[in-house]
């Protein structure tokens, strides 16, 4: 049974794409069949897995406009078992592009994904840092939501809005939608603030928060510029070890 997980938080810079790429890569290296769908106009997940976003002919944009099916967009990445549906800058205009569509624009990704998802064990959707049609399509398509939360002062800011969006999606498009988990990211253990925020998030969300915490790590920041995942950039780094542990935790939660 395929599990579809959207990785989202409308707050930018919290580690969504880093998590999407490296969690997908970790599971692919464990021999699971993985599809990574890039719904962000910046297409950083696409670039971060070694696909040049400047030379993409077909992307998730063309799926949402109804020009092609998802199977026409999917590419093999350099990592065995990891396929990518690339994103591109044109996604930024999708709300305007589909403004005239009165019915079904929120379920276009779901309809396309339903035709191919059975080939995969896990599908991860990398969402943009904004609430709009791209995120609605992602939330309508997925089983659960993984929310990266940066260990900083404004960590909980915007979470209420995101949770409301999830509830609205449940009510209107996807009754079974639930929270997969909250992932604490960019923790600097040298600061009291990071530890305080970590405790605060765990206090509110309890067992929904992963035990694994992603630390601040320069190697995680450098890997995307090389177009490779953290395991191929520096497998001994604390960042690589953290994402390997997260992959194990995701597997254990999904039995």
PDB file of N, CA and C in Angstrom, residues 90-184:
ATOM      1  N   UNK A  90       7.170  28.245 -13.543  1.00  0.00           N
ATOM      2  CA  UNK A  90       5.802  28.517 -14.013  1.00  0.00           C
ATOM      3  C   UNK A  90       4.735  28.131 -12.987  1.00  0.00           C
ATOM      4  N   UNK A  91       5.090  27.273 -12.037  1.00  0.00           N
ATOM      5  CA  UNK A  91       4.145  26.906 -10.973  1.00  0.00           C
ATOM      6  C   UNK A  91       3.676  28.133 -10.185  1.00  0.00           C
ATOM      7  N   UNK A  92       4.501  29.168 -10.170  1.00  0.00           N
ATOM      8  CA  UNK A  92       4.164  30.376  -9.403  1.00  0.00           C
ATOM      9  C   UNK A  92       2.874  31.026  -9.897  1.00  0.00           C
ATOM     10  N   UNK A  93       2.521  30.791 -11.155  1.00  0.00           N
ATOM     11  CA  UNK A  93       1.325  31.419 -11.708  1.00  0.00           C
ATOM     12  C   UNK A  93       0.116  30.513 -11.799  1.00  0.00           C
ATOM     13  N   UNK A  94       0.172  29.362 -11.120  1.00  0.00           N
ATOM     14  CA  UNK A  94      -0.884  28.355 -11.314  1.00  0.00           C
ATOM     15  C   UNK A  94      -2.253  28.823 -10.797  1.00  0.00           C
ATOM     16  N   UNK A  95      -2.283  29.612  -9.728  1.00  0.00           N
ATOM     17  CA  UNK A  95      -3.572  30.098  -9.208  1.00  0.00           C
ATOM     18  C   UNK A  95      -4.291  30.943 -10.267  1.00  0.00           C
ATOM     19  N   UNK A  96      -3.522  31.804 -10.935  1.00  0.00           N
ATOM     20  CA  UNK A  96      -4.081  32.645 -11.996  1.00  0.00           C
ATOM     21  C   UNK A  96      -4.441  31.812 -13.217  1.00  0.00           C
ATOM     22  N   UNK A  97      -3.563  30.871 -13.534  1.00  0.00           N
ATOM     23  CA  UNK A  97      -3.753  30.006 -14.707  1.00  0.00           C
ATOM     24  C   UNK A  97      -5.066  29.219 -14.625  1.00  0.00           C
ATOM     25  N   UNK A  98      -5.401  28.782 -13.412  1.00  0.00           N
ATOM     26  CA  UNK A  98      -6.601  27.953 -13.241  1.00  0.00           C
ATOM     27  C   UNK A  98      -7.786  28.723 -12.641  1.00  0.00           C
ATOM     28  N   UNK A  99      -7.682  30.054 -12.623  1.00  0.00           N
ATOM     29  CA  UNK A  99      -8.744  30.870 -12.018  1.00  0.00           C
ATOM     30  C   UNK A  99     -10.092  30.657 -12.707  1.00  0.00           C
ATOM     31  N   UNK A 100     -10.055  30.352 -13.996  1.00  0.00           N
ATOM     32  CA  UNK A 100     -11.304  30.181 -14.756  1.00  0.00           C
ATOM     33  C   UNK A 100     -11.933  28.802 -14.550  1.00  0.00           C
ATOM     34  N   UNK A 101     -11.156  27.882 -13.952  1.00  0.00           N
ATOM     35  CA  UNK A 101     -11.655  26.512 -13.763  1.00  0.00           C
ATOM     36  C   UNK A 101     -12.573  26.487 -12.542  1.00  0.00           C
ATOM     37  N   UNK A 102     -13.815  26.163 -12.750  1.00  0.00           N
ATOM     38  CA  UNK A 102     -14.800  26.228 -11.660  1.00  0.00           C
ATOM     39  C   UNK A 102     -14.826  24.971 -10.794  1.00  0.00           C
ATOM     40  N   UNK A 103     -14.535  23.822 -11.385  1.00  0.00           N
ATOM     41  CA  UNK A 103     -14.608  22.574 -10.628  1.00  0.00           C
ATOM     42  C   UNK A 103     -13.373  21.717 -10.857  1.00  0.00           C
ATOM     43  N   UNK A 104     -12.914  21.092  -9.769  1.00  0.00           N
ATOM     44  CA  UNK A 104     -11.875  20.077  -9.895  1.00  0.00           C
ATOM     45  C   UNK A 104     -10.445  20.555  -9.913  1.00  0.00           C
ATOM     46  N   UNK A 105     -10.212  21.872  -9.799  1.00  0.00           N
ATOM     47  CA  UNK A 105      -8.814  22.329  -9.866  1.00  0.00           C
ATOM     48  C   UNK A 105      -8.017  21.919  -8.631  1.00  0.00           C
ATOM     49  N   UNK A 106      -8.715  21.664  -7.520  1.00  0.00           N
ATOM     50  CA  UNK A 106      -8.021  21.270  -6.279  1.00  0.00           C
ATOM     51  C   UNK A 106      -7.605  19.802  -6.282  1.00  0.00           C
ATOM     52  N   UNK A 107      -8.126  19.018  -7.223  1.00  0.00           N
ATOM     53  CA  UNK A 107      -7.854  17.569  -7.210  1.00  0.00           C
ATOM     54  C   UNK A 107      -7.046  17.102  -8.427  1.00  0.00           C
ATOM     55  N   UNK A 108      -6.476  18.038  -9.158  1.00  0.00           N
ATOM     56  CA  UNK A 108      -5.763  17.655 -10.381  1.00  0.00           C
ATOM     57  C   UNK A 108      -4.537  16.790 -10.097  1.00  0.00           C
ATOM     58  N   UNK A 109      -3.791  17.139  -9.065  1.00  0.00           N
ATOM     59  CA  UNK A 109      -2.629  16.313  -8.729  1.00  0.00           C
ATOM     60  C   UNK A 109      -3.081  14.936  -8.255  1.00  0.00           C
ATOM     61  N   UNK A 110      -4.104  14.895  -7.437  1.00  0.00           N
ATOM     62  CA  UNK A 110      -4.619  13.608  -6.927  1.00  0.00           C
ATOM     63  C   UNK A 110      -5.038  12.692  -8.073  1.00  0.00           C
ATOM     64  N   UNK A 111      -5.771  13.230  -9.021  1.00  0.00           N
ATOM     65  CA  UNK A 111      -6.233  12.427 -10.158  1.00  0.00           C
ATOM     66  C   UNK A 111      -5.058  11.877 -10.960  1.00  0.00           C
ATOM     67  N   UNK A 112      -4.025  12.699 -11.128  1.00  0.00           N
ATOM     68  CA  UNK A 112      -2.839  12.268 -11.872  1.00  0.00           C
ATOM     69  C   UNK A 112      -2.025  11.251 -11.075  1.00  0.00           C
ATOM     70  N   UNK A 113      -1.904  11.496  -9.765  1.00  0.00           N
ATOM     71  CA  UNK A 113      -1.112  10.615  -8.907  1.00  0.00           C
ATOM     72  C   UNK A 113      -1.758   9.246  -8.741  1.00  0.00           C
ATOM     73  N   UNK A 114      -3.079   9.209  -8.684  1.00  0.00           N
ATOM     74  CA  UNK A 114      -3.795   7.933  -8.521  1.00  0.00           C
ATOM     75  C   UNK A 114      -3.448   6.927  -9.622  1.00  0.00           C
ATOM     76  N   UNK A 115      -3.044   7.431 -10.786  1.00  0.00           N
ATOM     77  CA  UNK A 115      -2.745   6.548 -11.919  1.00  0.00           C
ATOM     78  C   UNK A 115      -1.350   5.926 -11.849  1.00  0.00           C
ATOM     79  N   UNK A 116      -0.461   6.502 -11.027  1.00  0.00           N
ATOM     80  CA  UNK A 116       0.927   6.003 -11.001  1.00  0.00           C
ATOM     81  C   UNK A 116       1.420   5.581  -9.616  1.00  0.00           C
ATOM     82  N   UNK A 117       0.709   5.959  -8.556  1.00  0.00           N
ATOM     83  CA  UNK A 117       1.284   5.803  -7.214  1.00  0.00           C
ATOM     84  C   UNK A 117       1.481   4.354  -6.779  1.00  0.00           C
ATOM     85  N   UNK A 118       0.705   3.429  -7.329  1.00  0.00           N
ATOM     86  CA  UNK A 118       0.816   2.030  -6.904  1.00  0.00           C
ATOM     87  C   UNK A 118       2.173   1.412  -7.225  1.00  0.00           C
ATOM     88  N   UNK A 119       2.936   2.064  -8.078  1.00  0.00           N
ATOM     89  CA  UNK A 119       4.274   1.574  -8.428  1.00  0.00           C
ATOM     90  C   UNK A 119       5.276   1.843  -7.291  1.00  0.00           C
ATOM     91  N   UNK A 120       4.915   2.754  -6.393  1.00  0.00           N
ATOM     92  CA  UNK A 120       5.854   3.214  -5.362  1.00  0.00           C
ATOM     93  C   UNK A 120       5.438   2.771  -3.955  1.00  0.00           C
ATOM     94  N   UNK A 121       6.434   2.708  -3.075  1.00  0.00           N
ATOM     95  CA  UNK A 121       6.168   2.444  -1.657  1.00  0.00           C
ATOM     96  C   UNK A 121       5.806   3.740  -0.928  1.00  0.00           C
ATOM     97  N   UNK A 122       6.556   4.794  -1.244  1.00  0.00           N
ATOM     98  CA  UNK A 122       6.305   6.106  -0.637  1.00  0.00           C
ATOM     99  C   UNK A 122       6.356   7.191  -1.706  1.00  0.00           C
ATOM    100  N   UNK A 123       5.453   8.153  -1.577  1.00  0.00           N
ATOM    101  CA  UNK A 123       5.473   9.353  -2.410  1.00  0.00           C
ATOM    102  C   UNK A 123       5.600  10.553  -1.473  1.00  0.00           C
ATOM    103  N   UNK A 124       6.593  11.413  -1.741  1.00  0.00           N
ATOM    104  CA  UNK A 124       6.770  12.635  -0.954  1.00  0.00           C
ATOM    105  C   UNK A 124       6.492  13.840  -1.836  1.00  0.00           C
ATOM    106  N   UNK A 125       5.713  14.783  -1.321  1.00  0.00           N
ATOM    107  CA  UNK A 125       5.393  16.001  -2.067  1.00  0.00           C
ATOM    108  C   UNK A 125       6.055  17.182  -1.366  1.00  0.00           C
ATOM    109  N   UNK A 126       6.999  17.827  -2.055  1.00  0.00           N
ATOM    110  CA  UNK A 126       7.670  19.006  -1.510  1.00  0.00           C
ATOM    111  C   UNK A 126       6.824  20.230  -1.850  1.00  0.00           C
ATOM    112  N   UNK A 127       6.290  20.881  -0.821  1.00  0.00           N
ATOM    113  CA  UNK A 127       5.332  21.977  -1.015  1.00  0.00           C
ATOM    114  C   UNK A 127       6.009  23.345  -0.916  1.00  0.00           C
ATOM    115  N   UNK A 128       5.429  24.360  -1.563  1.00  0.00           N
ATOM    116  CA  UNK A 128       5.985  25.710  -1.469  1.00  0.00           C
ATOM    117  C   UNK A 128       5.638  26.358  -0.133  1.00  0.00           C
ATOM    118  N   UNK A 129       6.410  27.389   0.277  1.00  0.00           N
ATOM    119  CA  UNK A 129       6.131  28.075   1.544  1.00  0.00           C
ATOM    120  C   UNK A 129       5.024  29.114   1.387  1.00  0.00           C
ATOM    121  N   UNK A 130       3.847  28.661   1.012  1.00  0.00           N
ATOM    122  CA  UNK A 130       2.697  29.557   0.840  1.00  0.00           C
ATOM    123  C   UNK A 130       1.435  28.717   0.845  1.00  0.00           C
ATOM    124  N   UNK A 131       0.331  29.339   1.214  1.00  0.00           N
ATOM    125  CA  UNK A 131      -0.947  28.641   1.176  1.00  0.00           C
ATOM    126  C   UNK A 131      -1.677  29.069  -0.091  1.00  0.00           C
ATOM    127  N   UNK A 132      -1.967  28.126  -0.965  1.00  0.00           N
ATOM    128  CA  UNK A 132      -2.623  28.427  -2.227  1.00  0.00           C
ATOM    129  C   UNK A 132      -2.984  27.133  -2.914  1.00  0.00           C
ATOM    130  N   UNK A 133      -3.200  27.205  -4.217  1.00  0.00           N
ATOM    131  CA  UNK A 133      -3.662  26.045  -4.968  1.00  0.00           C
ATOM    132  C   UNK A 133      -2.629  24.918  -5.012  1.00  0.00           C
ATOM    133  N   UNK A 134      -1.343  25.267  -4.997  1.00  0.00           N
ATOM    134  CA  UNK A 134      -0.302  24.231  -5.009  1.00  0.00           C
ATOM    135  C   UNK A 134      -0.379  23.389  -3.740  1.00  0.00           C
ATOM    136  N   UNK A 135      -0.479  24.071  -2.597  1.00  0.00           N
ATOM    137  CA  UNK A 135      -0.584  23.348  -1.327  1.00  0.00           C
ATOM    138  C   UNK A 135      -1.904  22.598  -1.213  1.00  0.00           C
ATOM    139  N   UNK A 136      -2.977  23.199  -1.711  1.00  0.00           N
ATOM    140  CA  UNK A 136      -4.279  22.524  -1.662  1.00  0.00           C
ATOM    141  C   UNK A 136      -4.238  21.227  -2.460  1.00  0.00           C
ATOM    142  N   UNK A 137      -3.620  21.271  -3.645  1.00  0.00           N
ATOM    143  CA  UNK A 137      -3.486  20.054  -4.452  1.00  0.00           C
ATOM    144  C   UNK A 137      -2.660  19.000  -3.726  1.00  0.00           C
ATOM    145  N   UNK A 138      -1.599  19.440  -3.055  1.00  0.00           N
ATOM    146  CA  UNK A 138      -0.756  18.501  -2.310  1.00  0.00           C
ATOM    147  C   UNK A 138      -1.533  17.867  -1.160  1.00  0.00           C
ATOM    148  N   UNK A 139      -2.247  18.690  -0.395  1.00  0.00           N
ATOM    149  CA  UNK A 139      -2.993  18.189   0.766  1.00  0.00           C
ATOM    150  C   UNK A 139      -4.163  17.303   0.355  1.00  0.00           C
ATOM    151  N   UNK A 140      -4.731  17.577  -0.796  1.00  0.00           N
ATOM    152  CA  UNK A 140      -5.829  16.749  -1.302  1.00  0.00           C
ATOM    153  C   UNK A 140      -5.321  15.391  -1.781  1.00  0.00           C
ATOM    154  N   UNK A 141      -4.058  15.360  -2.216  1.00  0.00           N
ATOM    155  CA  UNK A 141      -3.475  14.139  -2.789  1.00  0.00           C
ATOM    156  C   UNK A 141      -2.878  13.196  -1.759  1.00  0.00           C
ATOM    157  N   UNK A 142      -2.548  13.714  -0.569  1.00  0.00           N
ATOM    158  CA  UNK A 142      -1.737  12.924   0.363  1.00  0.00           C
ATOM    159  C   UNK A 142      -2.571  12.216   1.428  1.00  0.00           C
ATOM    160  N   UNK A 143      -1.920  11.259   2.074  1.00  0.00           N
ATOM    161  CA  UNK A 143      -2.527  10.570   3.222  1.00  0.00           C
ATOM    162  C   UNK A 143      -2.254  11.343   4.508  1.00  0.00           C
ATOM    163  N   UNK A 144      -1.010  11.833   4.607  1.00  0.00           N
ATOM    164  CA  UNK A 144      -0.592  12.514   5.831  1.00  0.00           C
ATOM    165  C   UNK A 144       0.316  13.697   5.502  1.00  0.00           C
ATOM    166  N   UNK A 145       0.535  14.526   6.528  1.00  0.00           N
ATOM    167  CA  UNK A 145       1.363  15.721   6.392  1.00  0.00           C
ATOM    168  C   UNK A 145       2.524  15.649   7.381  1.00  0.00           C
ATOM    169  N   UNK A 146       3.735  15.863   6.874  1.00  0.00           N
ATOM    170  CA  UNK A 146       4.920  15.963   7.727  1.00  0.00           C
ATOM    171  C   UNK A 146       5.286  17.443   7.784  1.00  0.00           C
ATOM    172  N   UNK A 147       5.372  17.979   9.004  1.00  0.00           N
ATOM    173  CA  UNK A 147       5.599  19.420   9.178  1.00  0.00           C
ATOM    174  C   UNK A 147       6.974  19.675   9.808  1.00  0.00           C
ATOM    175  N   UNK A 148       7.937  20.195   9.035  1.00  0.00           N
ATOM    176  CA  UNK A 148       9.213  20.589   9.632  1.00  0.00           C
ATOM    177  C   UNK A 148       9.031  21.885  10.431  1.00  0.00           C
ATOM    178  N   UNK A 149       9.595  21.920  11.626  1.00  0.00           N
ATOM    179  CA  UNK A 149       9.482  23.093  12.497  1.00  0.00           C
ATOM    180  C   UNK A 149      10.885  23.498  12.926  1.00  0.00           C
ATOM    181  N   UNK A 150      11.283  24.702  12.550  1.00  0.00           N
ATOM    182  CA  UNK A 150      12.623  25.171  12.892  1.00  0.00           C
ATOM    183  C   UNK A 150      12.699  25.535  14.371  1.00  0.00           C
ATOM    184  N   UNK A 151      13.796  25.146  15.009  1.00  0.00           N
ATOM    185  CA  UNK A 151      13.971  25.410  16.440  1.00  0.00           C
ATOM    186  C   UNK A 151      14.432  26.851  16.660  1.00  0.00           C
ATOM    187  N   UNK A 152      13.503  27.782  16.473  1.00  0.00           N
ATOM    188  CA  UNK A 152      13.807  29.198  16.668  1.00  0.00           C
ATOM    189  C   UNK A 152      12.611  29.884  17.316  1.00  0.00           C
ATOM    190  N   UNK A 153      12.772  31.160  17.626  1.00  0.00           N
ATOM    191  CA  UNK A 153      11.777  31.884  18.426  1.00  0.00           C
ATOM    192  C   UNK A 153      10.376  31.864  17.818  1.00  0.00           C
ATOM    193  N   UNK A 154      10.282  32.029  16.498  1.00  0.00           N
ATOM    194  CA  UNK A 154       8.965  32.091  15.856  1.00  0.00           C
ATOM    195  C   UNK A 154       8.511  30.741  15.317  1.00  0.00           C
ATOM    196  N   UNK A 155       9.004  29.683  15.896  1.00  0.00           N
ATOM    197  CA  UNK A 155       8.735  28.335  15.374  1.00  0.00           C
ATOM    198  C   UNK A 155       7.252  28.022  15.244  1.00  0.00           C
ATOM    199  N   UNK A 156       6.480  28.399  16.243  1.00  0.00           N
ATOM    200  CA  UNK A 156       5.060  28.037  16.247  1.00  0.00           C
ATOM    201  C   UNK A 156       4.193  29.017  15.451  1.00  0.00           C
ATOM    202  N   UNK A 157       4.836  30.122  15.010  1.00  0.00           N
ATOM    203  CA  UNK A 157       4.097  31.114  14.222  1.00  0.00           C
ATOM    204  C   UNK A 157       3.641  30.489  12.903  1.00  0.00           C
ATOM    205  N   UNK A 158       2.414  30.633  12.593  1.00  0.00           N
ATOM    206  CA  UNK A 158       1.915  30.102  11.323  1.00  0.00           C
ATOM    207  C   UNK A 158       1.407  28.678  11.411  1.00  0.00           C
ATOM    208  N   UNK A 159       1.780  27.959  12.475  1.00  0.00           N
ATOM    209  CA  UNK A 159       1.322  26.571  12.598  1.00  0.00           C
ATOM    210  C   UNK A 159      -0.193  26.497  12.763  1.00  0.00           C
ATOM    211  N   UNK A 160      -0.747  27.473  13.478  1.00  0.00           N
ATOM    212  CA  UNK A 160      -2.207  27.502  13.659  1.00  0.00           C
ATOM    213  C   UNK A 160      -2.905  27.625  12.311  1.00  0.00           C
ATOM    214  N   UNK A 161      -2.360  28.503  11.468  1.00  0.00           N
ATOM    215  CA  UNK A 161      -2.940  28.697  10.135  1.00  0.00           C
ATOM    216  C   UNK A 161      -2.832  27.419   9.303  1.00  0.00           C
ATOM    217  N   UNK A 162      -1.683  26.763   9.394  1.00  0.00           N
ATOM    218  CA  UNK A 162      -1.491  25.515   8.648  1.00  0.00           C
ATOM    219  C   UNK A 162      -2.461  24.436   9.134  1.00  0.00           C
ATOM    220  N   UNK A 163      -2.622  24.334  10.442  1.00  0.00           N
ATOM    221  CA  UNK A 163      -3.542  23.335  11.003  1.00  0.00           C
ATOM    222  C   UNK A 163      -4.985  23.620  10.590  1.00  0.00           C
ATOM    223  N   UNK A 164      -5.325  24.906  10.489  1.00  0.00           N
ATOM    224  CA  UNK A 164      -6.661  25.275  10.002  1.00  0.00           C
ATOM    225  C   UNK A 164      -6.843  24.876   8.542  1.00  0.00           C
ATOM    226  N   UNK A 165      -5.786  25.062   7.755  1.00  0.00           N
ATOM    227  CA  UNK A 165      -5.831  24.673   6.339  1.00  0.00           C
ATOM    228  C   UNK A 165      -6.010  23.169   6.206  1.00  0.00           C
ATOM    229  N   UNK A 166      -5.311  22.423   7.053  1.00  0.00           N
ATOM    230  CA  UNK A 166      -5.445  20.960   7.047  1.00  0.00           C
ATOM    231  C   UNK A 166      -6.888  20.569   7.388  1.00  0.00           C
ATOM    232  N   UNK A 167      -7.455  21.257   8.378  1.00  0.00           N
ATOM    233  CA  UNK A 167      -8.846  20.957   8.779  1.00  0.00           C
ATOM    234  C   UNK A 167      -9.828  21.279   7.649  1.00  0.00           C
ATOM    235  N   UNK A 168      -9.614  22.398   6.969  1.00  0.00           N
ATOM    236  CA  UNK A 168     -10.477  22.768   5.838  1.00  0.00           C
ATOM    237  C   UNK A 168     -10.382  21.737   4.719  1.00  0.00           C
ATOM    238  N   UNK A 169      -9.151  21.273   4.471  1.00  0.00           N
ATOM    239  CA  UNK A 169      -8.949  20.250   3.437  1.00  0.00           C
ATOM    240  C   UNK A 169      -9.663  18.962   3.821  1.00  0.00           C
ATOM    241  N   UNK A 170      -9.589  18.606   5.097  1.00  0.00           N
ATOM    242  CA  UNK A 170     -10.314  17.419   5.589  1.00  0.00           C
ATOM    243  C   UNK A 170     -11.816  17.559   5.336  1.00  0.00           C
ATOM    244  N   UNK A 171     -12.341  18.732   5.629  1.00  0.00           N
ATOM    245  CA  UNK A 171     -13.785  18.959   5.510  1.00  0.00           C
ATOM    246  C   UNK A 171     -14.279  18.949   4.065  1.00  0.00           C
ATOM    247  N   UNK A 172     -13.448  19.443   3.151  1.00  0.00           N
ATOM    248  CA  UNK A 172     -13.922  19.652   1.778  1.00  0.00           C
ATOM    249  C   UNK A 172     -13.405  18.642   0.755  1.00  0.00           C
ATOM    250  N   UNK A 173     -12.163  18.152   0.938  1.00  0.00           N
ATOM    251  CA  UNK A 173     -11.560  17.354  -0.135  1.00  0.00           C
ATOM    252  C   UNK A 173     -10.973  16.004   0.288  1.00  0.00           C
ATOM    253  N   UNK A 174     -10.533  15.885   1.541  1.00  0.00           N
ATOM    254  CA  UNK A 174      -9.740  14.713   1.914  1.00  0.00           C
ATOM    255  C   UNK A 174     -10.007  14.345   3.378  1.00  0.00           C
ATOM    256  N   UNK A 175     -11.106  13.641   3.604  1.00  0.00           N
ATOM    257  CA  UNK A 175     -11.547  13.329   4.975  1.00  0.00           C
ATOM    258  C   UNK A 175     -10.505  12.557   5.782  1.00  0.00           C
ATOM    259  N   UNK A 176      -9.690  11.736   5.109  1.00  0.00           N
ATOM    260  CA  UNK A 176      -8.742  10.865   5.817  1.00  0.00           C
ATOM    261  C   UNK A 176      -7.404  11.539   6.118  1.00  0.00           C
ATOM    262  N   UNK A 177      -7.242  12.779   5.699  1.00  0.00           N
ATOM    263  CA  UNK A 177      -5.977  13.488   5.904  1.00  0.00           C
ATOM    264  C   UNK A 177      -5.648  13.599   7.392  1.00  0.00           C
ATOM    265  N   UNK A 178      -4.400  13.291   7.743  1.00  0.00           N
ATOM    266  CA  UNK A 178      -3.971  13.408   9.141  1.00  0.00           C
ATOM    267  C   UNK A 178      -2.516  13.864   9.191  1.00  0.00           C
ATOM    268  N   UNK A 179      -2.048  14.167  10.385  1.00  0.00           N
ATOM    269  CA  UNK A 179      -0.659  14.612  10.553  1.00  0.00           C
ATOM    270  C   UNK A 179       0.242  13.399  10.753  1.00  0.00           C
ATOM    271  N   UNK A 180       1.225  13.257   9.887  1.00  0.00           N
ATOM    272  CA  UNK A 180       2.216  12.187   9.985  1.00  0.00           C
ATOM    273  C   UNK A 180       3.127  12.446  11.176  1.00  0.00           C
ATOM    274  N   UNK A 181       3.589  13.689  11.281  1.00  0.00           N
ATOM    275  CA  UNK A 181       4.467  14.034  12.386  1.00  0.00           C
ATOM    276  C   UNK A 181       5.049  15.426  12.226  1.00  0.00           C
ATOM    277  N   UNK A 182       5.573  15.950  13.324  1.00  0.00           N
ATOM    278  CA  UNK A 182       6.294  17.221  13.293  1.00  0.00           C
ATOM    279  C   UNK A 182       7.773  16.922  13.487  1.00  0.00           C
ATOM    280  N   UNK A 183       8.592  17.551  12.658  1.00  0.00           N
ATOM    281  CA  UNK A 183      10.032  17.299  12.681  1.00  0.00           C
ATOM    282  C   UNK A 183      10.760  18.562  13.113  1.00  0.00           C
ATOM    283  N   UNK A 184      11.476  18.487  14.219  1.00  0.00           N
ATOM    284  CA  UNK A 184      12.270  19.623  14.682  1.00  0.00           C
ATOM    285  C   UNK A 184      13.542  19.712  13.843  1.00  0.00           C
TER     286      UNK A 184
END
